[in-house]
């Protein structure tokens, strides 16, 4: 029996994708990408309950065929958090972790760190960050940045390069983290937060940045953040699949 004190993992998944159409059903080493993510979770955190909140039967079918738990959700929902909120109306779990369906190389330490951040005092939501390794990534608007306060809570998320270093040529002020923190798109939630989040309208900051976590900050919620050594590896373009090694996946 799985420990009841653990958070429940819910993976939101929709088939539509602007940059990579039908991405989650793309071939990933002989299997659909979403199934690779499911297998990875089974391998890395077998003690956790895992559910997939999908937008239709096309995504549900390959998961159910391999014994994974699936919940059908409204395909018109605007964000992954909204999809998880709807799924949890049925599950009624107290603490939930959101793992992205297009990150089949997620590691156990990412999931454990996400749960730790949710345990921070007053945190209703949690997420992860990792140091940027290349300056060009720091300036890439497709890679989201997060700025933290001294206690490890998020101050702001942006596609812009924040914090901005005014004195770029002052080498003496550089630290080991030269280019700020990359936000990783994994989240943890308290169920009370999810119930509220689903009733809030999209805020101004969320609308202009297209970052759903800003809705939480705009409503005064504290987001606990854990810093991990390296980022997860997501799939945004077809070429990204060529960079992944599926040799360690379980084929059971």
mmCIF file with all atom_site columns, N, CA, C and O in Angstrom, residues 90-109:
data_model
loop_
_atom_site.group_PDB
_atom_site.id
_atom_site.type_symbol
_atom_site.label_atom_id
_atom_site.label_alt_id
_atom_site.label_comp_id
_atom_site.label_asym_id
_atom_site.label_entity_id
_atom_site.label_seq_id
_atom_site.pdbx_PDB_ins_code
_atom_site.Cartn_x
_atom_site.Cartn_y
_atom_site.Cartn_z
_atom_site.occupancy
_atom_site.B_iso_or_equiv
_atom_site.pdbx_formal_charge
_atom_site.auth_seq_id
_atom_site.auth_comp_id
_atom_site.auth_asym_id
_atom_site.auth_atom_id
_atom_site.pdbx_PDB_model_num
ATOM 1  N N  . UNK A 1 90  ? -12.725 15.391 -8.280  1.00 0.00 ? 90  UNK A N  1
ATOM 2  C CA . UNK A 1 90  ? -13.083 13.978 -8.131  1.00 0.00 ? 90  UNK A CA 1
ATOM 3  C C  . UNK A 1 90  ? -12.175 13.268 -7.143  1.00 0.00 ? 90  UNK A C  1
ATOM 4  O O  . UNK A 1 90  ? -12.627 12.469 -6.320  1.00 0.00 ? 90  UNK A O  1
ATOM 5  N N  . UNK A 1 91  ? -10.886 13.559 -7.188  1.00 0.00 ? 91  UNK A N  1
ATOM 6  C CA . UNK A 1 91  ? -9.919  12.832 -6.356  1.00 0.00 ? 91  UNK A CA 1
ATOM 7  C C  . UNK A 1 91  ? -9.935  13.280 -4.895  1.00 0.00 ? 91  UNK A C  1
ATOM 8  O O  . UNK A 1 91  ? -9.701  12.469 -4.000  1.00 0.00 ? 91  UNK A O  1
ATOM 9  N N  . UNK A 1 92  ? -10.136 14.584 -4.668  1.00 0.00 ? 92  UNK A N  1
ATOM 10 C CA . UNK A 1 92  ? -10.177 15.155 -3.314  1.00 0.00 ? 92  UNK A CA 1
ATOM 11 C C  . UNK A 1 92  ? -8.888  14.888 -2.546  1.00 0.00 ? 92  UNK A C  1
ATOM 12 O O  . UNK A 1 92  ? -8.890  14.539 -1.364  1.00 0.00 ? 92  UNK A O  1
ATOM 13 N N  . UNK A 1 93  ? -7.745  15.080 -3.178  1.00 0.00 ? 93  UNK A N  1
ATOM 14 C CA . UNK A 1 93  ? -6.467  14.905 -2.515  1.00 0.00 ? 93  UNK A CA 1
ATOM 15 C C  . UNK A 1 93  ? -6.044  16.225 -1.849  1.00 0.00 ? 93  UNK A C  1
ATOM 16 O O  . UNK A 1 93  ? -6.318  17.312 -2.367  1.00 0.00 ? 93  UNK A O  1
ATOM 17 N N  . UNK A 1 94  ? -5.337  16.120 -0.723  1.00 0.00 ? 94  UNK A N  1
ATOM 18 C CA . UNK A 1 94  ? -4.958  17.301 0.045   1.00 0.00 ? 94  UNK A CA 1
ATOM 19 C C  . UNK A 1 94  ? -3.786  18.046 -0.579  1.00 0.00 ? 94  UNK A C  1
ATOM 20 O O  . UNK A 1 94  ? -3.772  19.279 -0.651  1.00 0.00 ? 94  UNK A O  1
ATOM 21 N N  . UNK A 1 95  ? -2.757  17.328 -1.027  1.00 0.00 ? 95  UNK A N  1
ATOM 22 C CA . UNK A 1 95  ? -1.574  17.958 -1.629  1.00 0.00 ? 95  UNK A CA 1
ATOM 23 C C  . UNK A 1 95  ? -1.313  17.311 -2.981  1.00 0.00 ? 95  UNK A C  1
ATOM 24 O O  . UNK A 1 95  ? -1.346  16.080 -3.097  1.00 0.00 ? 95  UNK A O  1
ATOM 25 N N  . UNK A 1 96  ? -1.055  18.150 -3.971  1.00 0.00 ? 96  UNK A N  1
ATOM 26 C CA . UNK A 1 96  ? -0.926  17.672 -5.344  1.00 0.00 ? 96  UNK A CA 1
ATOM 27 C C  . UNK A 1 96  ? 0.358   18.202 -5.957  1.00 0.00 ? 96  UNK A C  1
ATOM 28 O O  . UNK A 1 96  ? 0.722   19.362 -5.746  1.00 0.00 ? 96  UNK A O  1
ATOM 29 N N  . UNK A 1 97  ? 1.035   17.360 -6.722  1.00 0.00 ? 97  UNK A N  1
ATOM 30 C CA . UNK A 1 97  ? 2.207   17.769 -7.483  1.00 0.00 ? 97  UNK A CA 1
ATOM 31 C C  . UNK A 1 97  ? 1.879   17.696 -8.966  1.00 0.00 ? 97  UNK A C  1
ATOM 32 O O  . UNK A 1 97  ? 1.309   16.710 -9.442  1.00 0.00 ? 97  UNK A O  1
ATOM 33 N N  . UNK A 1 98  ? 2.254   18.738 -9.693  1.00 0.00 ? 98  UNK A N  1
ATOM 34 C CA . UNK A 1 98  ? 2.005   18.852 -11.122 1.00 0.00 ? 98  UNK A CA 1
ATOM 35 C C  . UNK A 1 98  ? 3.306   18.598 -11.867 1.00 0.00 ? 98  UNK A C  1
ATOM 36 O O  . UNK A 1 98  ? 4.243   19.390 -11.792 1.00 0.00 ? 98  UNK A O  1
ATOM 37 N N  . UNK A 1 99  ? 3.383   17.487 -12.575 1.00 0.00 ? 99  UNK A N  1
ATOM 38 C CA . UNK A 1 99  ? 4.535   17.155 -13.410 1.00 0.00 ? 99  UNK A CA 1
ATOM 39 C C  . UNK A 1 99  ? 4.109   17.319 -14.864 1.00 0.00 ? 99  UNK A C  1
ATOM 40 O O  . UNK A 1 99  ? 3.015   16.904 -15.252 1.00 0.00 ? 99  UNK A O  1
ATOM 41 N N  . UNK A 1 100 ? 4.973   17.920 -15.680 1.00 0.00 ? 100 UNK A N  1
ATOM 42 C CA . UNK A 1 100 ? 4.622   18.190 -17.071 1.00 0.00 ? 100 UNK A CA 1
ATOM 43 C C  . UNK A 1 100 ? 4.662   16.916 -17.917 1.00 0.00 ? 100 UNK A C  1
ATOM 44 O O  . UNK A 1 100 ? 5.589   16.109 -17.810 1.00 0.00 ? 100 UNK A O  1
ATOM 45 N N  . UNK A 1 101 ? 3.683   16.774 -18.792 1.00 0.00 ? 101 UNK A N  1
ATOM 46 C CA . UNK A 1 101 ? 3.569   15.570 -19.618 1.00 0.00 ? 101 UNK A CA 1
ATOM 47 C C  . UNK A 1 101 ? 4.645   15.472 -20.679 1.00 0.00 ? 101 UNK A C  1
ATOM 48 O O  . UNK A 1 101 ? 4.884   14.387 -21.229 1.00 0.00 ? 101 UNK A O  1
ATOM 49 N N  . UNK A 1 102 ? 5.312   16.598 -20.986 1.00 0.00 ? 102 UNK A N  1
ATOM 50 C CA . UNK A 1 102 ? 6.329   16.596 -22.049 1.00 0.00 ? 102 UNK A CA 1
ATOM 51 C C  . UNK A 1 102 ? 7.746   16.620 -21.480 1.00 0.00 ? 102 UNK A C  1
ATOM 52 O O  . UNK A 1 102 ? 8.675   17.048 -22.159 1.00 0.00 ? 102 UNK A O  1
ATOM 53 N N  . UNK A 1 103 ? 7.921   16.144 -20.244 1.00 0.00 ? 103 UNK A N  1
ATOM 54 C CA . UNK A 1 103 ? 9.252   16.080 -19.634 1.00 0.00 ? 103 UNK A CA 1
ATOM 55 C C  . UNK A 1 103 ? 9.547   14.644 -19.198 1.00 0.00 ? 103 UNK A C  1
ATOM 56 O O  . UNK A 1 103 ? 9.473   14.302 -18.016 1.00 0.00 ? 103 UNK A O  1
ATOM 57 N N  . UNK A 1 104 ? 9.888   13.781 -20.153 1.00 0.00 ? 104 UNK A N  1
ATOM 58 C CA . UNK A 1 104 ? 10.050  12.362 -19.857 1.00 0.00 ? 104 UNK A CA 1
ATOM 59 C C  . UNK A 1 104 ? 11.342  12.015 -19.121 1.00 0.00 ? 104 UNK A C  1
ATOM 60 O O  . UNK A 1 104 ? 11.550  10.844 -18.796 1.00 0.00 ? 104 UNK A O  1
ATOM 61 N N  . UNK A 1 105 ? 12.206  13.003 -18.861 1.00 0.00 ? 105 UNK A N  1
ATOM 62 C CA . UNK A 1 105 ? 13.448  12.727 -18.145 1.00 0.00 ? 105 UNK A CA 1
ATOM 63 C C  . UNK A 1 105 ? 13.426  13.292 -16.729 1.00 0.00 ? 105 UNK A C  1
ATOM 64 O O  . UNK A 1 105 ? 14.472  13.469 -16.109 1.00 0.00 ? 105 UNK A O  1
ATOM 65 N N  . UNK A 1 106 ? 12.238  13.551 -16.202 1.00 0.00 ? 106 UNK A N  1
ATOM 66 C CA . UNK A 1 106 ? 12.120  14.060 -14.832 1.00 0.00 ? 106 UNK A CA 1
ATOM 67 C C  . UNK A 1 106 ? 12.770  13.068 -13.865 1.00 0.00 ? 106 UNK A C  1
ATOM 68 O O  . UNK A 1 106 ? 12.716  11.849 -14.063 1.00 0.00 ? 106 UNK A O  1
ATOM 69 N N  . UNK A 1 107 ? 13.398  13.589 -12.824 1.00 0.00 ? 107 UNK A N  1
ATOM 70 C CA . UNK A 1 107 ? 14.128  12.756 -11.874 1.00 0.00 ? 107 UNK A CA 1
ATOM 71 C C  . UNK A 1 107 ? 13.462  12.762 -10.501 1.00 0.00 ? 107 UNK A C  1
ATOM 72 O O  . UNK A 1 107 ? 12.725  13.697 -10.155 1.00 0.00 ? 107 UNK A O  1
ATOM 73 N N  . UNK A 1 108 ? 13.777  11.748 -9.737  1.00 0.00 ? 108 UNK A N  1
ATOM 74 C CA . UNK A 1 108 ? 13.204  11.613 -8.402  1.00 0.00 ? 108 UNK A CA 1
ATOM 75 C C  . UNK A 1 108 ? 13.490  12.846 -7.538  1.00 0.00 ? 108 UNK A C  1
ATOM 76 O O  . UNK A 1 108 ? 12.610  13.322 -6.817  1.00 0.00 ? 108 UNK A O  1
ATOM 77 N N  . UNK A 1 109 ? 14.715  13.369 -7.621  1.00 0.00 ? 109 UNK A N  1
ATOM 78 C CA . UNK A 1 109 ? 15.063  14.507 -6.771  1.00 0.00 ? 109 UNK A CA 1
ATOM 79 C C  . UNK A 1 109 ? 14.224  15.739 -7.098  1.00 0.00 ? 109 UNK A C  1
ATOM 80 O O  . UNK A 1 109 ? 13.944  16.557 -6.209  1.00 0.00 ? 109 UNK A O  1
#
